[in-house]
Amino acid sequence: ETGVTQTPRHLVMGMTNKKSLKCEQHLGHNAMYWYKQSAKKPLELMFVYNFKEQTENNSVPSRFSPECPNSSHLFLHLHTLQPEDSALYLCASSQDWSGRSRTGELFFGEGSRLTVL
Amino acid sequence: AQSVTQLDSQVPVFEEAPVELRCNYSSSVSVYLFWYVQYPNQGLQLLLKYLSGSTLVKGINGFEAEFNKSQTSFHLRKPSVHISDTAEYFCAVRPLSGNTPLVFGKGTRLSVIA
């Protein structure tokens, strides 16, 4: 396994379900990110974890709950979602994002396509 | 704060023709610059990046970009496109220092027509 792996690739859930998206990176990075990509909208940064600590939460509704148990794994727990939450959820990683030596280059997974009915 | 403007949301071009995708940015400090490509149903993949040095940067799949500091631009070019280049292209910036993640543009949809 190389790079950033996301599972599942596709998920259909009802508004009352609870599900989770998983992301794993094999690059030795220390920062991990969740992005939301909706049709006809720009990429939205949702959460950032740096060395397992959450450093960004861009006003994301509480029905999205991230978890970062270690620098290699990132989860996005989903509950009581709305149809407008249907989107491609992208996970990314970078070396970390502190210090002048870091370019902040992101490495992305292939995404989890979520459909909320 | 940084911002990125991709001037064209859609660019149709015939196969084997040249293409330029435009990107302008706004920043009060020096930045790193990136172009990413997203093929259908996939994540974003790095095409090329400008960190320092030569302003002409060559990337994968025959793409190149030129950093123009005075015009705050980082346009992406390819002399001859293929059908397989059909994708969404994103320009992104990040300041050289500080704890901020990449800031992305809204993307440009390149459609190559046979």
PDB file of C-alpha atoms in Angstrom:
ATOM      1  CA  GLU A   1       0.000   0.000   0.000  1.00  0.00           C
ATOM      2  CA  THR A   2       1.318   3.416  -0.886  1.00  0.00           C
ATOM      3  CA  GLY A   3       0.069   6.978  -0.616  1.00  0.00           C
ATOM      4  CA  VAL A   4      -3.266   7.855   0.890  1.00  0.00           C
ATOM      5  CA  THR A   5      -6.061   5.288   0.988  1.00  0.00           C
ATOM      6  CA  GLN A   6      -9.708   6.082   1.631  1.00  0.00           C
ATOM      7  CA  THR A   7     -12.504   3.641   2.395  1.00  0.00           C
ATOM      8  CA  PRO A   8     -15.215   3.176   1.426  1.00  0.00           C
ATOM      9  CA  ARG A   9     -15.018   4.667  -2.067  1.00  0.00           C
ATOM     10  CA  HIS A  10     -18.799   4.918  -2.235  1.00  0.00           C
ATOM     11  CA  LEU A  11     -21.347   5.187   0.577  1.00  0.00           C
ATOM     12  CA  VAL A  12     -25.110   5.588   0.510  1.00  0.00           C
ATOM     13  CA  MET A  13     -26.796   6.333   3.797  1.00  0.00           C
ATOM     14  CA  GLY A  14     -30.114   7.456   5.159  1.00  0.00           C
ATOM     15  CA  MET A  15     -30.504  10.579   7.195  1.00  0.00           C
ATOM     16  CA  THR A  16     -30.768   8.620  10.436  1.00  0.00           C
ATOM     17  CA  ASN A  17     -27.789   6.322   9.852  1.00  0.00           C
ATOM     18  CA  LYS A  18     -24.388   6.475  11.488  1.00  0.00           C
ATOM     19  CA  LYS A  19     -21.389   5.676   9.341  1.00  0.00           C
ATOM     20  CA  SER A  20     -17.689   6.445   9.222  1.00  0.00           C
ATOM     21  CA  LEU A  21     -15.163   7.291   6.533  1.00  0.00           C
ATOM     22  CA  LYS A  22     -11.635   6.061   6.985  1.00  0.00           C
ATOM     23  CA  CYS A  23      -8.347   7.453   5.715  1.00  0.00           C
ATOM     24  CA  GLU A  24      -4.899   5.933   6.052  1.00  0.00           C
ATOM     25  CA  GLN A  25      -1.597   7.375   4.863  1.00  0.00           C
ATOM     26  CA  HIS A  26       1.622   5.448   4.315  1.00  0.00           C
ATOM     27  CA  LEU A  27       3.854   8.458   3.672  1.00  0.00           C
ATOM     28  CA  GLY A  28       5.165   9.094   7.167  1.00  0.00           C
ATOM     29  CA  HIS A  29       3.342  12.426   7.314  1.00  0.00           C
ATOM     30  CA  ASN A  30       2.200  14.170  10.465  1.00  0.00           C
ATOM     31  CA  ALA A  31      -0.671  16.317   9.203  1.00  0.00           C
ATOM     32  CA  MET A  32      -3.985  15.029   7.865  1.00  0.00           C
ATOM     33  CA  TYR A  33      -6.967  16.847   6.397  1.00  0.00           C
ATOM     34  CA  TRP A  34     -10.600  16.361   5.459  1.00  0.00           C
ATOM     35  CA  TYR A  35     -11.984  18.295   2.494  1.00  0.00           C
ATOM     36  CA  LYS A  36     -15.521  18.380   1.128  1.00  0.00           C
ATOM     37  CA  GLN A  37     -16.024  18.712  -2.622  1.00  0.00           C
ATOM     38  CA  SER A  38     -19.572  19.437  -3.765  1.00  0.00           C
ATOM     39  CA  ALA A  39     -20.729  19.880  -7.321  1.00  0.00           C
ATOM     40  CA  LYS A  40     -20.175  23.406  -8.615  1.00  0.00           C
ATOM     41  CA  LYS A  41     -18.541  24.539  -5.352  1.00  0.00           C
ATOM     42  CA  PRO A  42     -14.901  25.075  -4.466  1.00  0.00           C
ATOM     43  CA  LEU A  43     -13.015  22.688  -2.239  1.00  0.00           C
ATOM     44  CA  GLU A  44     -13.971  23.219   1.392  1.00  0.00           C
ATOM     45  CA  LEU A  45     -11.428  22.522   4.109  1.00  0.00           C
ATOM     46  CA  MET A  46     -13.241  20.867   7.002  1.00  0.00           C
ATOM     47  CA  PHE A  47     -10.657  19.709   9.533  1.00  0.00           C
ATOM     48  CA  VAL A  48      -6.896  19.642   9.985  1.00  0.00           C
ATOM     49  CA  TYR A  49      -4.922  17.481  12.384  1.00  0.00           C
ATOM     50  CA  ASN A  50      -1.246  18.140  13.028  1.00  0.00           C
ATOM     51  CA  PHE A  51       0.576  15.543  15.131  1.00  0.00           C
ATOM     52  CA  LYS A  52      -2.850  14.130  16.134  1.00  0.00           C
ATOM     53  CA  GLU A  53      -4.050  17.487  17.444  1.00  0.00           C
ATOM     54  CA  GLN A  54      -6.937  19.227  15.740  1.00  0.00           C
ATOM     55  CA  THR A  55      -5.739  22.596  14.515  1.00  0.00           C
ATOM     56  CA  GLU A  56      -8.544  23.647  12.186  1.00  0.00           C
ATOM     57  CA  ASN A  57     -12.298  23.278  12.335  1.00  0.00           C
ATOM     58  CA  ASN A  58     -13.875  25.471   9.719  1.00  0.00           C
ATOM     59  CA  SER A  59     -17.333  25.869  11.245  1.00  0.00           C
ATOM     60  CA  VAL A  60     -18.296  22.330  10.327  1.00  0.00           C
ATOM     61  CA  PRO A  61     -21.676  21.126  11.682  1.00  0.00           C
ATOM     62  CA  SER A  62     -21.476  18.773  14.635  1.00  0.00           C
ATOM     63  CA  ARG A  63     -23.036  15.965  12.609  1.00  0.00           C
ATOM     64  CA  PHE A  64     -19.490  15.552  11.237  1.00  0.00           C
ATOM     65  CA  SER A  65     -17.109  14.292  13.903  1.00  0.00           C
ATOM     66  CA  PRO A  66     -13.426  13.729  13.098  1.00  0.00           C
ATOM     67  CA  GLU A  67     -11.096  11.390  14.914  1.00  0.00           C
ATOM     68  CA  CYS A  68      -7.334  11.070  14.562  1.00  0.00           C
ATOM     69  CA  PRO A  69      -6.007   8.228  16.736  1.00  0.00           C
ATOM     70  CA  ASN A  70      -2.482   8.490  15.314  1.00  0.00           C
ATOM     71  CA  SER A  71      -0.614  10.307  12.566  1.00  0.00           C
ATOM     72  CA  SER A  72      -1.427   7.607  10.006  1.00  0.00           C
ATOM     73  CA  HIS A  73      -5.182   7.318  10.459  1.00  0.00           C
ATOM     74  CA  LEU A  74      -8.038   9.764  10.192  1.00  0.00           C
ATOM     75  CA  PHE A  75     -11.757   9.089  10.495  1.00  0.00           C
ATOM     76  CA  LEU A  76     -14.837  11.121   9.762  1.00  0.00           C
ATOM     77  CA  HIS A  77     -17.851   9.937  11.744  1.00  0.00           C
ATOM     78  CA  LEU A  78     -21.188  10.796  10.186  1.00  0.00           C
ATOM     79  CA  HIS A  79     -24.584  10.939  11.894  1.00  0.00           C
ATOM     80  CA  THR A  80     -27.990  12.424  11.114  1.00  0.00           C
ATOM     81  CA  LEU A  81     -26.725  13.880   7.854  1.00  0.00           C
ATOM     82  CA  GLN A  82     -28.758  15.950   5.427  1.00  0.00           C
ATOM     83  CA  PRO A  83     -29.134  15.444   1.666  1.00  0.00           C
ATOM     84  CA  GLU A  84     -27.011  18.555   1.086  1.00  0.00           C
ATOM     85  CA  ASP A  85     -24.118  16.714   2.730  1.00  0.00           C
ATOM     86  CA  SER A  86     -23.896  14.494  -0.337  1.00  0.00           C
ATOM     87  CA  ALA A  87     -20.451  15.143  -1.795  1.00  0.00           C
ATOM     88  CA  LEU A  88     -16.998  13.737  -2.432  1.00  0.00           C
ATOM     89  CA  TYR A  89     -15.023  13.701   0.797  1.00  0.00           C
ATOM     90  CA  LEU A  90     -11.299  13.906   0.243  1.00  0.00           C
ATOM     91  CA  CYS A  91      -8.614  13.052   2.717  1.00  0.00           C
ATOM     92  CA  ALA A  92      -5.119  14.485   2.347  1.00  0.00           C
ATOM     93  CA  SER A  93      -1.833  14.423   4.219  1.00  0.00           C
ATOM     94  CA  SER A  94       1.320  16.536   4.370  1.00  0.00           C
ATOM     95  CA  GLN A  95       4.623  16.371   6.226  1.00  0.00           C
ATOM     96  CA  ASP A  96       3.224  18.869   8.709  1.00  0.00           C
ATOM     97  CA  TRP A  97       2.433  22.512   8.344  1.00  0.00           C
ATOM     98  CA  SER A  98       4.578  24.288  10.848  1.00  0.00           C
ATOM     99  CA  GLY A  99       7.944  25.802  10.211  1.00  0.00           C
ATOM    100  CA  ARG A 100       9.573  27.540   7.307  1.00  0.00           C
ATOM    101  CA  SER A 101      10.920  24.358   5.752  1.00  0.00           C
ATOM    102  CA  ARG A 102       7.528  22.878   5.003  1.00  0.00           C
ATOM    103  CA  THR A 103       5.968  23.511   1.635  1.00  0.00           C
ATOM    104  CA  GLY A 104       2.557  22.290   2.732  1.00  0.00           C
ATOM    105  CA  GLU A 105       2.266  20.101  -0.342  1.00  0.00           C
ATOM    106  CA  LEU A 106      -0.794  17.902  -0.007  1.00  0.00           C
ATOM    107  CA  PHE A 107      -1.132  14.275  -1.019  1.00  0.00           C
ATOM    108  CA  PHE A 108      -4.733  13.246  -1.643  1.00  0.00           C
ATOM    109  CA  GLY A 109      -6.654  10.022  -1.470  1.00  0.00           C
ATOM    110  CA  GLU A 110      -9.147   9.096  -4.168  1.00  0.00           C
ATOM    111  CA  GLY A 111     -12.104  10.242  -2.113  1.00  0.00           C
ATOM    112  CA  SER A 112     -15.262   8.749  -0.650  1.00  0.00           C
ATOM    113  CA  ARG A 113     -18.398   9.544  -2.634  1.00  0.00           C
ATOM    114  CA  LEU A 114     -21.214  10.022  -0.109  1.00  0.00           C
ATOM    115  CA  THR A 115     -24.886  10.057  -1.018  1.00  0.00           C
ATOM    116  CA  VAL A 116     -27.414  10.925   1.672  1.00  0.00           C
ATOM    117  CA  LEU A 117     -30.979   9.882   0.906  1.00  0.00           C
TER     118      LEU A 117
ATOM    119  CA  ALA B   1      -4.580  36.031   3.910  1.00  0.00           C
ATOM    120  CA  GLN B   2      -4.100  34.488   0.501  1.00  0.00           C
ATOM    121  CA  SER B   3      -6.617  34.050  -2.307  1.00  0.00           C
ATOM    122  CA  VAL B   4      -6.546  32.353  -5.691  1.00  0.00           C
ATOM    123  CA  THR B   5      -8.529  33.268  -8.780  1.00  0.00           C
ATOM    124  CA  GLN B   6      -8.847  30.880 -11.672  1.00  0.00           C
ATOM    125  CA  LEU B   7     -10.200  33.084 -14.377  1.00  0.00           C
ATOM    126  CA  ASP B   8     -11.912  30.410 -16.462  1.00  0.00           C
ATOM    127  CA  SER B   9     -14.317  27.864 -15.035  1.00  0.00           C
ATOM    128  CA  GLN B  10     -14.409  25.880 -18.276  1.00  0.00           C
ATOM    129  CA  VAL B  11     -11.963  25.635 -21.175  1.00  0.00           C
ATOM    130  CA  PRO B  12     -12.857  23.577 -24.255  1.00  0.00           C
ATOM    131  CA  VAL B  13     -10.000  22.870 -26.643  1.00  0.00           C
ATOM    132  CA  PHE B  14      -9.456  20.614 -29.627  1.00  0.00           C
ATOM    133  CA  GLU B  15      -7.085  17.680 -29.411  1.00  0.00           C
ATOM    134  CA  GLU B  16      -3.451  18.549 -30.257  1.00  0.00           C
ATOM    135  CA  ALA B  17      -4.110  22.270 -29.771  1.00  0.00           C
ATOM    136  CA  PRO B  18      -2.215  24.299 -27.142  1.00  0.00           C
ATOM    137  CA  VAL B  19      -3.909  25.324 -23.913  1.00  0.00           C
ATOM    138  CA  GLU B  20      -3.349  27.846 -21.144  1.00  0.00           C
ATOM    139  CA  LEU B  21      -5.207  27.719 -17.837  1.00  0.00           C
ATOM    140  CA  ARG B  22      -4.949  30.973 -15.961  1.00  0.00           C
ATOM    141  CA  CYS B  23      -4.293  31.446 -12.275  1.00  0.00           C
ATOM    142  CA  ASN B  24      -3.805  34.686 -10.345  1.00  0.00           C
ATOM    143  CA  TYR B  25      -3.188  34.944  -6.651  1.00  0.00           C
ATOM    144  CA  SER B  26      -3.244  37.590  -3.965  1.00  0.00           C
ATOM    145  CA  SER B  27      -0.812  37.584  -1.063  1.00  0.00           C
ATOM    146  CA  SER B  28       1.125  40.100   0.996  1.00  0.00           C
ATOM    147  CA  VAL B  29       3.939  37.596   1.544  1.00  0.00           C
ATOM    148  CA  SER B  30       5.917  35.227  -0.658  1.00  0.00           C
ATOM    149  CA  VAL B  31       4.166  32.003  -1.521  1.00  0.00           C
ATOM    150  CA  TYR B  32       4.617  28.495  -2.781  1.00  0.00           C
ATOM    151  CA  LEU B  33       2.452  27.721  -5.821  1.00  0.00           C
ATOM    152  CA  PHE B  34       0.911  24.471  -6.980  1.00  0.00           C
ATOM    153  CA  TRP B  35      -1.187  23.015  -9.763  1.00  0.00           C
ATOM    154  CA  TYR B  36      -3.239  19.900  -9.094  1.00  0.00           C
ATOM    155  CA  VAL B  37      -5.274  17.793 -11.535  1.00  0.00           C
ATOM    156  CA  GLN B  38      -8.393  15.790 -10.730  1.00  0.00           C
ATOM    157  CA  TYR B  39      -9.545  13.137 -13.162  1.00  0.00           C
ATOM    158  CA  PRO B  40     -13.187  11.984 -12.952  1.00  0.00           C
ATOM    159  CA  ASN B  41     -14.015  10.117  -9.744  1.00  0.00           C
ATOM    160  CA  GLN B  42     -10.511  10.501  -8.388  1.00  0.00           C
ATOM    161  CA  GLY B  43      -8.663  12.618  -5.867  1.00  0.00           C
ATOM    162  CA  LEU B  44      -6.302  15.481  -6.636  1.00  0.00           C
ATOM    163  CA  GLN B  45      -2.854  14.713  -8.003  1.00  0.00           C
ATOM    164  CA  LEU B  46       0.078  17.127  -8.024  1.00  0.00           C
ATOM    165  CA  LEU B  47       0.990  18.327 -11.534  1.00  0.00           C
ATOM    166  CA  LEU B  48       3.794  20.714 -10.607  1.00  0.00           C
ATOM    167  CA  LYS B  49       4.932  23.186  -7.985  1.00  0.00           C
ATOM    168  CA  TYR B  50       6.968  26.352  -7.705  1.00  0.00           C
ATOM    169  CA  LEU B  51       9.030  26.668  -4.549  1.00  0.00           C
ATOM    170  CA  SER B  52      11.945  28.897  -5.606  1.00  0.00           C
ATOM    171  CA  GLY B  53      14.509  29.340  -8.382  1.00  0.00           C
ATOM    172  CA  SER B  54      13.610  29.178 -12.068  1.00  0.00           C
ATOM    173  CA  THR B  55      10.239  30.717 -12.769  1.00  0.00           C
ATOM    174  CA  LEU B  56       9.449  28.134 -15.445  1.00  0.00           C
ATOM    175  CA  VAL B  57       8.405  24.890 -13.835  1.00  0.00           C
ATOM    176  CA  LYS B  58       7.919  21.625 -15.667  1.00  0.00           C
ATOM    177  CA  GLY B  59       5.511  19.000 -14.412  1.00  0.00           C
ATOM    178  CA  ILE B  60       4.076  15.660 -15.338  1.00  0.00           C
ATOM    179  CA  ASN B  61       2.207  14.831 -18.549  1.00  0.00           C
ATOM    180  CA  GLY B  62       3.932  17.599 -20.525  1.00  0.00           C
ATOM    181  CA  PHE B  63       2.521  20.495 -18.503  1.00  0.00           C
ATOM    182  CA  GLU B  64       4.506  23.539 -17.460  1.00  0.00           C
ATOM    183  CA  ALA B  65       3.763  26.736 -15.582  1.00  0.00           C
ATOM    184  CA  GLU B  66       5.450  30.089 -15.294  1.00  0.00           C
ATOM    185  CA  PHE B  67       5.601  32.109 -12.109  1.00  0.00           C
ATOM    186  CA  ASN B  68       5.269  35.836 -12.720  1.00  0.00           C
ATOM    187  CA  LYS B  69       5.763  37.721  -9.483  1.00  0.00           C
ATOM    188  CA  SER B  70       4.970  41.165 -10.865  1.00  0.00           C
ATOM    189  CA  GLN B  71       1.653  39.959 -12.261  1.00  0.00           C
ATOM    190  CA  THR B  72       1.031  37.545  -9.375  1.00  0.00           C
ATOM    191  CA  SER B  73       0.234  34.825 -11.864  1.00  0.00           C
ATOM    192  CA  PHE B  74       1.038  31.160 -12.265  1.00  0.00           C
ATOM    193  CA  HIS B  75      -0.515  30.105 -15.580  1.00  0.00           C
ATOM    194  CA  LEU B  76      -0.482  26.473 -16.654  1.00  0.00           C
ATOM    195  CA  ARG B  77       0.339  25.554 -20.249  1.00  0.00           C
ATOM    196  CA  LYS B  78       0.600  22.564 -22.511  1.00  0.00           C
ATOM    197  CA  PRO B  79       1.660  22.847 -26.181  1.00  0.00           C
ATOM    198  CA  SER B  80      -0.495  19.945 -27.413  1.00  0.00           C
ATOM    199  CA  VAL B  81      -3.328  18.411 -25.427  1.00  0.00           C
ATOM    200  CA  HIS B  82      -4.679  14.884 -25.545  1.00  0.00           C
ATOM    201  CA  ILE B  83      -8.125  13.504 -24.844  1.00  0.00           C
ATOM    202  CA  SER B  84      -6.722  12.055 -21.623  1.00  0.00           C
ATOM    203  CA  ASP B  85      -6.016  15.586 -20.338  1.00  0.00           C
ATOM    204  CA  THR B  86      -9.738  16.135 -19.844  1.00  0.00           C
ATOM    205  CA  ALA B  87      -9.996  16.857 -16.122  1.00  0.00           C
ATOM    206  CA  GLU B  88     -10.439  19.546 -13.483  1.00  0.00           C
ATOM    207  CA  TYR B  89      -7.355  21.633 -12.727  1.00  0.00           C
ATOM    208  CA  PHE B  90      -6.789  23.451  -9.447  1.00  0.00           C
ATOM    209  CA  CYS B  91      -4.300  26.182  -8.652  1.00  0.00           C
ATOM    210  CA  ALA B  92      -3.222  26.543  -5.008  1.00  0.00           C
ATOM    211  CA  VAL B  93      -0.968  28.773  -2.913  1.00  0.00           C
ATOM    212  CA  ARG B  94       0.588  28.663   0.513  1.00  0.00           C
ATOM    213  CA  PRO B  95       2.708  31.301   2.285  1.00  0.00           C
ATOM    214  CA  LEU B  96       6.349  30.445   2.866  1.00  0.00           C
ATOM    215  CA  SER B  97       5.908  30.694   6.619  1.00  0.00           C
ATOM    216  CA  GLY B  98       3.104  30.292   9.074  1.00  0.00           C
ATOM    217  CA  ASN B  99       0.614  27.600   9.877  1.00  0.00           C
ATOM    218  CA  THR B 100      -1.893  27.812   7.079  1.00  0.00           C
ATOM    219  CA  PRO B 101      -2.870  25.034   4.702  1.00  0.00           C
ATOM    220  CA  LEU B 102      -3.044  25.377   0.932  1.00  0.00           C
ATOM    221  CA  VAL B 103      -5.617  27.796  -0.434  1.00  0.00           C
ATOM    222  CA  PHE B 104      -7.253  26.461  -3.591  1.00  0.00           C
ATOM    223  CA  GLY B 105      -8.871  28.172  -6.525  1.00  0.00           C
ATOM    224  CA  LYS B 106     -12.308  27.117  -7.712  1.00  0.00           C
ATOM    225  CA  GLY B 107     -10.917  24.962 -10.482  1.00  0.00           C
ATOM    226  CA  THR B 108     -10.946  24.994 -14.284  1.00  0.00           C
ATOM    227  CA  ARG B 109     -12.639  22.248 -16.205  1.00  0.00           C
ATOM    228  CA  LEU B 110     -10.542  21.362 -19.274  1.00  0.00           C
ATOM    229  CA  SER B 111     -12.478  19.500 -21.959  1.00  0.00           C
ATOM    230  CA  VAL B 112     -10.462  18.154 -24.865  1.00  0.00           C
ATOM    231  CA  ILE B 113     -12.500  17.605 -27.999  1.00  0.00           C
ATOM    232  CA  ALA B 114     -11.558  15.006 -30.607  1.00  0.00           C
TER     233      ALA B 114
END
